[in-house]
PDB file of C-alpha atoms in Angstrom:
ATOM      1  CA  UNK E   1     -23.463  17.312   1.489  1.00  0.00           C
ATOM      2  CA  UNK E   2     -19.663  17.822   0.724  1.00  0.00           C
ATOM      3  CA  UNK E   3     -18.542  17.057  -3.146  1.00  0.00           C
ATOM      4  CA  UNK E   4     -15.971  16.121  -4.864  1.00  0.00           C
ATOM      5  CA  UNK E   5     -15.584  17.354  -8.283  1.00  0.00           C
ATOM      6  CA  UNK E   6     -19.510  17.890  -8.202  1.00  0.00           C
ATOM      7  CA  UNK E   7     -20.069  14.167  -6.678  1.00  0.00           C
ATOM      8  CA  UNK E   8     -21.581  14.111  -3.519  1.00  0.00           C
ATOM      9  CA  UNK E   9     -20.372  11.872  -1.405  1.00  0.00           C
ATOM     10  CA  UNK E  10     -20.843  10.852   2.682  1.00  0.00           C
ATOM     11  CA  UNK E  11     -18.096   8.644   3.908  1.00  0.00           C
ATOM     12  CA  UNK E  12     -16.386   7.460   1.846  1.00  0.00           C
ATOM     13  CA  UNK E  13     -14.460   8.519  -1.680  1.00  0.00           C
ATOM     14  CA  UNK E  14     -14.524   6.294  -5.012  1.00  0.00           C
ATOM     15  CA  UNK E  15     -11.446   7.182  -7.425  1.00  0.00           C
ATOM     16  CA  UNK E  16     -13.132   6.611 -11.113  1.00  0.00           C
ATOM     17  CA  UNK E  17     -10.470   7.896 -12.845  1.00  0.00           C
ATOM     18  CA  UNK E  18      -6.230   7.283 -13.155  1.00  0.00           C
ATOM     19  CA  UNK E  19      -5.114  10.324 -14.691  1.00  0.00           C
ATOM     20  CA  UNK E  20      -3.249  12.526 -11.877  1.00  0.00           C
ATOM     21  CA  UNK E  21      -5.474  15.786 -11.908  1.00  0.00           C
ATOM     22  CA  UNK E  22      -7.859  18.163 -10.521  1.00  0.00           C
ATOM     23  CA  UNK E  23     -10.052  19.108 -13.195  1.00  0.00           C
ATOM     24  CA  UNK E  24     -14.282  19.797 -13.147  1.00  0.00           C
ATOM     25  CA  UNK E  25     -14.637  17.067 -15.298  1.00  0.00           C
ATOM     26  CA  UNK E  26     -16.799  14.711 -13.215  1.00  0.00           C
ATOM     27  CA  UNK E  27     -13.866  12.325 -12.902  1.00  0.00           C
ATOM     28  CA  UNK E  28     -12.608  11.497  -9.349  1.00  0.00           C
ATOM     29  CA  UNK E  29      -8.492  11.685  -9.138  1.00  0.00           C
ATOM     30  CA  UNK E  30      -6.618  10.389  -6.280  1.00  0.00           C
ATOM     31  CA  UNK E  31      -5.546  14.022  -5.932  1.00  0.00           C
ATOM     32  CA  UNK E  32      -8.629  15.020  -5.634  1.00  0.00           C
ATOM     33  CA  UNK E  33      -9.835  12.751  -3.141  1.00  0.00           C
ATOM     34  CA  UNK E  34      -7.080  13.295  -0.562  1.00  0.00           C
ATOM     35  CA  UNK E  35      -7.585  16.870  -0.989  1.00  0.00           C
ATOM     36  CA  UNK E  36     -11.531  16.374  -0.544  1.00  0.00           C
ATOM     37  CA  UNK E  37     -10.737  14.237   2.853  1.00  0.00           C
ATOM     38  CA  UNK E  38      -8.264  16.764   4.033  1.00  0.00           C
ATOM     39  CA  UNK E  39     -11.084  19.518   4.129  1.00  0.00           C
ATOM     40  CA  UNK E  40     -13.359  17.733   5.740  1.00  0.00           C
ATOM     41  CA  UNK E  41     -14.058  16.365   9.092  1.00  0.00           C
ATOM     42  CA  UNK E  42     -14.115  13.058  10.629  1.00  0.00           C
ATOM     43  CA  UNK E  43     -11.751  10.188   9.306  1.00  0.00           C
ATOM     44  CA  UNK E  44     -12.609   8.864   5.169  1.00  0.00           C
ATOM     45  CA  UNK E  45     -12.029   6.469   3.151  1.00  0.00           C
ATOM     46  CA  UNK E  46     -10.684   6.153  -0.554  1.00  0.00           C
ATOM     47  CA  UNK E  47     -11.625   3.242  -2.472  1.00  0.00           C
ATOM     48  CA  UNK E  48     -11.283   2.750  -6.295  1.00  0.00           C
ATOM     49  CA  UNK E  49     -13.865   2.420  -9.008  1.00  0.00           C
ATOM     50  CA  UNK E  50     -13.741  -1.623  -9.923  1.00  0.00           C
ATOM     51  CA  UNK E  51     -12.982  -0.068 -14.007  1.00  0.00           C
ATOM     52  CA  UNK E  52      -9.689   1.354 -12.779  1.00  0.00           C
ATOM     53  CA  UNK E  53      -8.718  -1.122 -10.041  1.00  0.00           C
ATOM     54  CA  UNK E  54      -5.572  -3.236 -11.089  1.00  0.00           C
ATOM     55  CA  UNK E  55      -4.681   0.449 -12.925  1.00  0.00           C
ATOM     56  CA  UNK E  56      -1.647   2.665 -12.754  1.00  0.00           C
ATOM     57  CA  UNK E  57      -1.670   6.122 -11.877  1.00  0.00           C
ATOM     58  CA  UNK E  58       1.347   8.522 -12.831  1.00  0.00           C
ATOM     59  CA  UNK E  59       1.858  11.052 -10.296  1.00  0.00           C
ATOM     60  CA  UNK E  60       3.154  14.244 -12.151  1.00  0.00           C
ATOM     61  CA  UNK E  61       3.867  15.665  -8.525  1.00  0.00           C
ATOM     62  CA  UNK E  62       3.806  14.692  -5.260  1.00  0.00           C
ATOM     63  CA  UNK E  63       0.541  13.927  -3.735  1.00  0.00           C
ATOM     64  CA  UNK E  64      -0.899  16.355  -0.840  1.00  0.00           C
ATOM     65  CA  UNK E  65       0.090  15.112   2.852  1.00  0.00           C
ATOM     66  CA  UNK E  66      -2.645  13.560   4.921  1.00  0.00           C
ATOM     67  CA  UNK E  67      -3.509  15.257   7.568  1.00  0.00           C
ATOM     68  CA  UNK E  68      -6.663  13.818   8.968  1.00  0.00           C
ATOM     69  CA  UNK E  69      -7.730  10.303   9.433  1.00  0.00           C
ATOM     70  CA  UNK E  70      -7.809   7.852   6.237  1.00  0.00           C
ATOM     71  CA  UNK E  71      -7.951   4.651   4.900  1.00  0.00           C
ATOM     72  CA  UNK E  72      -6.790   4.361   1.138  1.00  0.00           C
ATOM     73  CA  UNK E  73      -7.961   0.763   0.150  1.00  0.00           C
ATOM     74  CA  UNK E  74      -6.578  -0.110  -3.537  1.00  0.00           C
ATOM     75  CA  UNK E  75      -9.435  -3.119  -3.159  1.00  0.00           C
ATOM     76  CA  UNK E  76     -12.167  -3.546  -1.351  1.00  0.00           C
ATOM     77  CA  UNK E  77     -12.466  -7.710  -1.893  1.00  0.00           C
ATOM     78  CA  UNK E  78      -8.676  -7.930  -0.581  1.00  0.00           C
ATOM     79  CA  UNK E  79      -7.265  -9.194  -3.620  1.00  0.00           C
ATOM     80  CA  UNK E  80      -3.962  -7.655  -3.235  1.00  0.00           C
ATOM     81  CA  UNK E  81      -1.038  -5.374  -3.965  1.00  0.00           C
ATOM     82  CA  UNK E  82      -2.542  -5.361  -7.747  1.00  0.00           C
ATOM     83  CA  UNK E  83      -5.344  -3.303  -6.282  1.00  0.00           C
ATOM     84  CA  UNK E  84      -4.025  -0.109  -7.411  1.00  0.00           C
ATOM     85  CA  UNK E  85      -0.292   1.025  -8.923  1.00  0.00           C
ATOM     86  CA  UNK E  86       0.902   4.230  -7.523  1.00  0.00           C
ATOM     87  CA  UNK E  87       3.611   5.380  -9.698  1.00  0.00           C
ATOM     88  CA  UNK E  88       6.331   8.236  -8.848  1.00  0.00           C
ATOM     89  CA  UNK E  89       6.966   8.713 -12.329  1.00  0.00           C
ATOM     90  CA  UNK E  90      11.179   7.936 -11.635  1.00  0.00           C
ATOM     91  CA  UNK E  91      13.150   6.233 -14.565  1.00  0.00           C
ATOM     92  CA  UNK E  92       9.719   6.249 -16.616  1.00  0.00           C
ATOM     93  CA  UNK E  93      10.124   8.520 -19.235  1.00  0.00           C
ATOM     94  CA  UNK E  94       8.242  11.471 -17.183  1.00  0.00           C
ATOM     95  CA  UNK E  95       9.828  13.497 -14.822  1.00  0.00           C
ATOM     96  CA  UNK E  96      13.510  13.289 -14.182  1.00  0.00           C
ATOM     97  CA  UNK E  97      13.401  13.377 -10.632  1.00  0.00           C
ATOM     98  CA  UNK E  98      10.608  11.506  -9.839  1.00  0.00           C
ATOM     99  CA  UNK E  99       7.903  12.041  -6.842  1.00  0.00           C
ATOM    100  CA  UNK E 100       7.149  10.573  -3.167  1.00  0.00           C
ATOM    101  CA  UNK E 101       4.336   8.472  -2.515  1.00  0.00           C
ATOM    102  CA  UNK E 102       2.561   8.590   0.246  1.00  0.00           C
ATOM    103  CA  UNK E 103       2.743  11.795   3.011  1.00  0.00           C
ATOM    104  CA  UNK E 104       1.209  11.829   6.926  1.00  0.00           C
ATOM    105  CA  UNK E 105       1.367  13.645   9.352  1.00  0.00           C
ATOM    106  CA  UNK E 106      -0.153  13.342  13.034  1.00  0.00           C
ATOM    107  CA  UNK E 107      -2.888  10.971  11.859  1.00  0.00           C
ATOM    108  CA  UNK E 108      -4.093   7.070  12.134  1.00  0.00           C
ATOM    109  CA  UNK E 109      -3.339   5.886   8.475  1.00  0.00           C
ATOM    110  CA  UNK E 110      -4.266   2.741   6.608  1.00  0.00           C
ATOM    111  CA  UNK E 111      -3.091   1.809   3.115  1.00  0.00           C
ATOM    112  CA  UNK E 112      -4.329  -1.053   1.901  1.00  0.00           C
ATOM    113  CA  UNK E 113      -4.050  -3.758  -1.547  1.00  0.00           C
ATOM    114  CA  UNK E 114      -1.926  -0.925  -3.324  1.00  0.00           C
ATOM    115  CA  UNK E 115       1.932  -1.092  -4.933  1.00  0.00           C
ATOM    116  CA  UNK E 116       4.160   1.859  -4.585  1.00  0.00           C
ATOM    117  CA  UNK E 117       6.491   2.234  -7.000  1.00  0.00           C
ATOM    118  CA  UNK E 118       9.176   4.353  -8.886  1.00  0.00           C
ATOM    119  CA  UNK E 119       9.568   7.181  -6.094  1.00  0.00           C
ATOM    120  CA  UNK E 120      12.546   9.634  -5.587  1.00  0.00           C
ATOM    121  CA  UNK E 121      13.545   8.577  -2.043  1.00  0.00           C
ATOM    122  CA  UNK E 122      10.683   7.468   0.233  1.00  0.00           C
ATOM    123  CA  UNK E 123       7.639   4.981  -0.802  1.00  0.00           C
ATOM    124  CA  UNK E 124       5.602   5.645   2.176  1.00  0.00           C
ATOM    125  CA  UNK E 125       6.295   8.792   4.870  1.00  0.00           C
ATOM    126  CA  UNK E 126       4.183   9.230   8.307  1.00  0.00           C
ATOM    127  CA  UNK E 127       5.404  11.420  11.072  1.00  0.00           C
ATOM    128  CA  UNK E 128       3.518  11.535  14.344  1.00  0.00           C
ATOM    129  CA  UNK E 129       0.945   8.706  12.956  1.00  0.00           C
ATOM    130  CA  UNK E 130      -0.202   5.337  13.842  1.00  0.00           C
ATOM    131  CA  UNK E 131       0.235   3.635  10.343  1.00  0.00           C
ATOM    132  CA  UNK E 132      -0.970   0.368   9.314  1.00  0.00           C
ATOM    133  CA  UNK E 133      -0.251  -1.436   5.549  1.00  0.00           C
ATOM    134  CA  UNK E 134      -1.712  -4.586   4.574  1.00  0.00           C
ATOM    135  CA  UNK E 135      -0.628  -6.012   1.030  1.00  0.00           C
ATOM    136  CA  UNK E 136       0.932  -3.246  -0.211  1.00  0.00           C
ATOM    137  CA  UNK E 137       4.115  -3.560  -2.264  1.00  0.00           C
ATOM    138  CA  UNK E 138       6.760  -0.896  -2.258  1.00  0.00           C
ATOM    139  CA  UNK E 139       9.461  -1.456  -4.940  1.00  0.00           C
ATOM    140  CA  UNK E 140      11.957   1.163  -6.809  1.00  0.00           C
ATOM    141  CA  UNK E 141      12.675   3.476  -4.623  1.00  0.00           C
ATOM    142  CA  UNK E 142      16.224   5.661  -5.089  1.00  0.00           C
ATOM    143  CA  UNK E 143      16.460   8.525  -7.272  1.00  0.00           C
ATOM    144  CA  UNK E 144      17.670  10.579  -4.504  1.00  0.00           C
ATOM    145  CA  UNK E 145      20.831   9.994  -4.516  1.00  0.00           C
ATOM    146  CA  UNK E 146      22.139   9.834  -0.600  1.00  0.00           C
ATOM    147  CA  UNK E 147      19.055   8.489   0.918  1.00  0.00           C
ATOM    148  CA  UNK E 148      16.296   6.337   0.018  1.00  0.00           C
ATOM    149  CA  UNK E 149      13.482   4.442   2.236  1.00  0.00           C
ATOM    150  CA  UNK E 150      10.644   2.303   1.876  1.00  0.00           C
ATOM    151  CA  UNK E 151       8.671   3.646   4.514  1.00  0.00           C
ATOM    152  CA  UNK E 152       9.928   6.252   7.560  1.00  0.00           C
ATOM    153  CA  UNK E 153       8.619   8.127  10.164  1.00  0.00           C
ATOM    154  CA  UNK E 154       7.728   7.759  13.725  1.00  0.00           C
ATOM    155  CA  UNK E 155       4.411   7.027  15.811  1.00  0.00           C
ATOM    156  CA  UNK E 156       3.577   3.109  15.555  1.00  0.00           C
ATOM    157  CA  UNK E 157       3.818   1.350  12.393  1.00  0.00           C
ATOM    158  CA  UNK E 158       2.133  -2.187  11.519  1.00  0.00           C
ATOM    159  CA  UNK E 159       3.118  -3.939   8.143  1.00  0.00           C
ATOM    160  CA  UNK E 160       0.811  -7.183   7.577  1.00  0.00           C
ATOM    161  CA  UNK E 161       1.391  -9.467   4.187  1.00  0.00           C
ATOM    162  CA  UNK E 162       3.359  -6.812   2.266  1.00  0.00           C
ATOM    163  CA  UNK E 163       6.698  -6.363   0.403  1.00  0.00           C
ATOM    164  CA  UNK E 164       9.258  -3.702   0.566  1.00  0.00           C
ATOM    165  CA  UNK E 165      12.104  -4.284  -2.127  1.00  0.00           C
ATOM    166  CA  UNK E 166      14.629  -2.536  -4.876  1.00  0.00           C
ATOM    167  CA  UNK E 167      15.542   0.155  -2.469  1.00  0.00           C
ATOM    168  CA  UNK E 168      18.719   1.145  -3.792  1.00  0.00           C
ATOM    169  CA  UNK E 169      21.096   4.232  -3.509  1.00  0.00           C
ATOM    170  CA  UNK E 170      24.898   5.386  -3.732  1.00  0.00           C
ATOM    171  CA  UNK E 171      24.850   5.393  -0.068  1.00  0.00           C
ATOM    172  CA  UNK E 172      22.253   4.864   2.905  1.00  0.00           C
ATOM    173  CA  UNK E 173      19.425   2.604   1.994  1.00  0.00           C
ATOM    174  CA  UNK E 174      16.541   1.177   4.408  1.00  0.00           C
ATOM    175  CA  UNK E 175      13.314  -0.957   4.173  1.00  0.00           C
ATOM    176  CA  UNK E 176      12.099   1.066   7.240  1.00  0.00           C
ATOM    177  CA  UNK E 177      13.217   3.684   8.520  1.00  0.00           C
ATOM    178  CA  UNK E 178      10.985   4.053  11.743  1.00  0.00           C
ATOM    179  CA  UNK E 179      10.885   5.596  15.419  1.00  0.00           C
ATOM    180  CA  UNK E 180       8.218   4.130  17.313  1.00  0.00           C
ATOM    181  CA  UNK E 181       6.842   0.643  17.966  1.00  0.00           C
ATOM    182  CA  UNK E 182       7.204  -1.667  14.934  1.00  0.00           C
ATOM    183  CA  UNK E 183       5.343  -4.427  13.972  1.00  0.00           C
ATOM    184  CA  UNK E 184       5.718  -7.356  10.504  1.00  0.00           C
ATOM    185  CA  UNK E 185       4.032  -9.769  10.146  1.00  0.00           C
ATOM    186  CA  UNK E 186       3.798 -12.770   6.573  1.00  0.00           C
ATOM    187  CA  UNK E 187       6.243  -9.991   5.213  1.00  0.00           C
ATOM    188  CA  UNK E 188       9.150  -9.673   2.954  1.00  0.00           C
ATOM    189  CA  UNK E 189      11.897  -6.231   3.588  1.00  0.00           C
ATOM    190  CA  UNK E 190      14.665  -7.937   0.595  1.00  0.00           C
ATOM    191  CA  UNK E 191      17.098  -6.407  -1.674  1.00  0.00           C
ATOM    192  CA  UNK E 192      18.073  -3.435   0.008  1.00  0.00           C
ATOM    193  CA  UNK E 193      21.302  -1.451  -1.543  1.00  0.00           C
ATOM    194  CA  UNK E 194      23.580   1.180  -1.125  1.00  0.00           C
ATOM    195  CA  UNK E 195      27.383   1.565   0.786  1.00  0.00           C
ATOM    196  CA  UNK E 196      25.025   1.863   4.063  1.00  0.00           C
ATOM    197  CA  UNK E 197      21.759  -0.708   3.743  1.00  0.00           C
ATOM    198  CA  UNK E 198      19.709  -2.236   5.986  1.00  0.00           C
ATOM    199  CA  UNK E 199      16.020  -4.029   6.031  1.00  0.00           C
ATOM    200  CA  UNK E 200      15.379  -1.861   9.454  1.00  0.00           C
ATOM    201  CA  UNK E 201      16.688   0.761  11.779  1.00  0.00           C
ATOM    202  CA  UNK E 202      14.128   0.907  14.485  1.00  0.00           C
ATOM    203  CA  UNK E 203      13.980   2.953  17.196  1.00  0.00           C
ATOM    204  CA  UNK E 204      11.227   1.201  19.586  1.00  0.00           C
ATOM    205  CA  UNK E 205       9.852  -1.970  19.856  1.00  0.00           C
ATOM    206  CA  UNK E 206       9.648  -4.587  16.892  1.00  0.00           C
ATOM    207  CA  UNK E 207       7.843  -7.658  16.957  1.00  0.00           C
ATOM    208  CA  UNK E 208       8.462  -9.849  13.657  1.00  0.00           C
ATOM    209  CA  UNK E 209       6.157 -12.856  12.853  1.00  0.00           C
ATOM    210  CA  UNK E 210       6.638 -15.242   9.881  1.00  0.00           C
ATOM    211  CA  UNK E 211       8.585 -12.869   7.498  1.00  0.00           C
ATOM    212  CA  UNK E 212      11.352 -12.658   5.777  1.00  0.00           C
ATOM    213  CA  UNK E 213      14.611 -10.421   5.455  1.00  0.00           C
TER     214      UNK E 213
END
């Protein structure tokens, strides 16, 4: 059976701890379980221990990229953006510069009851993927000084009862930043900033239901 930090585990990965790290301390980090699904076949999901759920976890560098299928569920009863904090460590005291949040590439992606926040430019990035959120919250985004985006790439992109917010850069800010087929739905894309902002530049098709820009 495959293991992560000496747990075993079949399908799925349970994050038990919040600290950002890859130690052989019997402690699951996020870290550590993307790494653990990118190694192994077949798509995976992450869900988190109930004692750290509603926790915060400090990146102290950028997380690996996905490159394989996964779902990253903050809660498994639904309960929300609460689920899980992932923090990018900008403007809190850690490291100047900050981190990105979440990284795909040529995968099917879900990320669900998390909030992304504090990030140097992007909140969520997925080239070549079909990418799905459902109540996540991205909010904070913009130490990079030119640029900063809530989520980008290109595939297809879904965003279902979720928030994107407090993007906010010197120049060219965006909610989404997307090529590919686009769809929102009981959403909010608000307070966008910079000399260039926008809620969305699509390339593609969007179809918008019930939110809010």
């Amino acid at each position: 059976a495959f293991e992560v930090d000496g747990v075993p585990f079949d399908s799925g990965l349970v994050v038990t701890t919040q600290d950002d790290v890859i130690l052989a301390d019997g402690k699951v980090s996020l870290r550590e379980a993307i790494t653990t699904a990118n190694i192994t076949p077949g798509a995976d999901t992450i869900t988190f221990a109930e004692a750290i759920r509603g926790g915060t976890i400090e990146l102290l560098s950028d997380l690996p990229t996905i490159p394989d299928n996964l779902v990253i569920d903050g809660d498994p009863l639904d309960g929300g953006a609460s689920g899980i904090v992932i923090d990018g460590n900008y403007g809190s005291g850690g490291a100047s510069r900050g981190f990105n949040g979440l990284t795909a590439d040529g995968v099917e992606v879900g990320f669900e009851d998390l909030t992304i926040q504090n990030t140097a430019y992007v909140g969520i990035s997925a080239t070549r993927s079909n990418t799905a959120l459902e109540r996540v919250d991205i909010t904070g985004v913009g130490y990079q000084p030119t640029s900063a985006r809530g989520v980008e790439g290109d595939g297809s992109l879904k965003i279902v009862d979720s928030v994107i917010s407090g993007i906010s850069v010197a120049e060219a800010g965006f909610g989404v930043l997307f090529s590919g087929d686009v769809g929102i739905e009981r959403s909010t894309i608000e307070n966008i900033g910079g000399y260039f902002a926008t809620g969305m530049q699509v390339t593609g098709d969007v179809w918008i239901a019930d939110s809010t820009f």
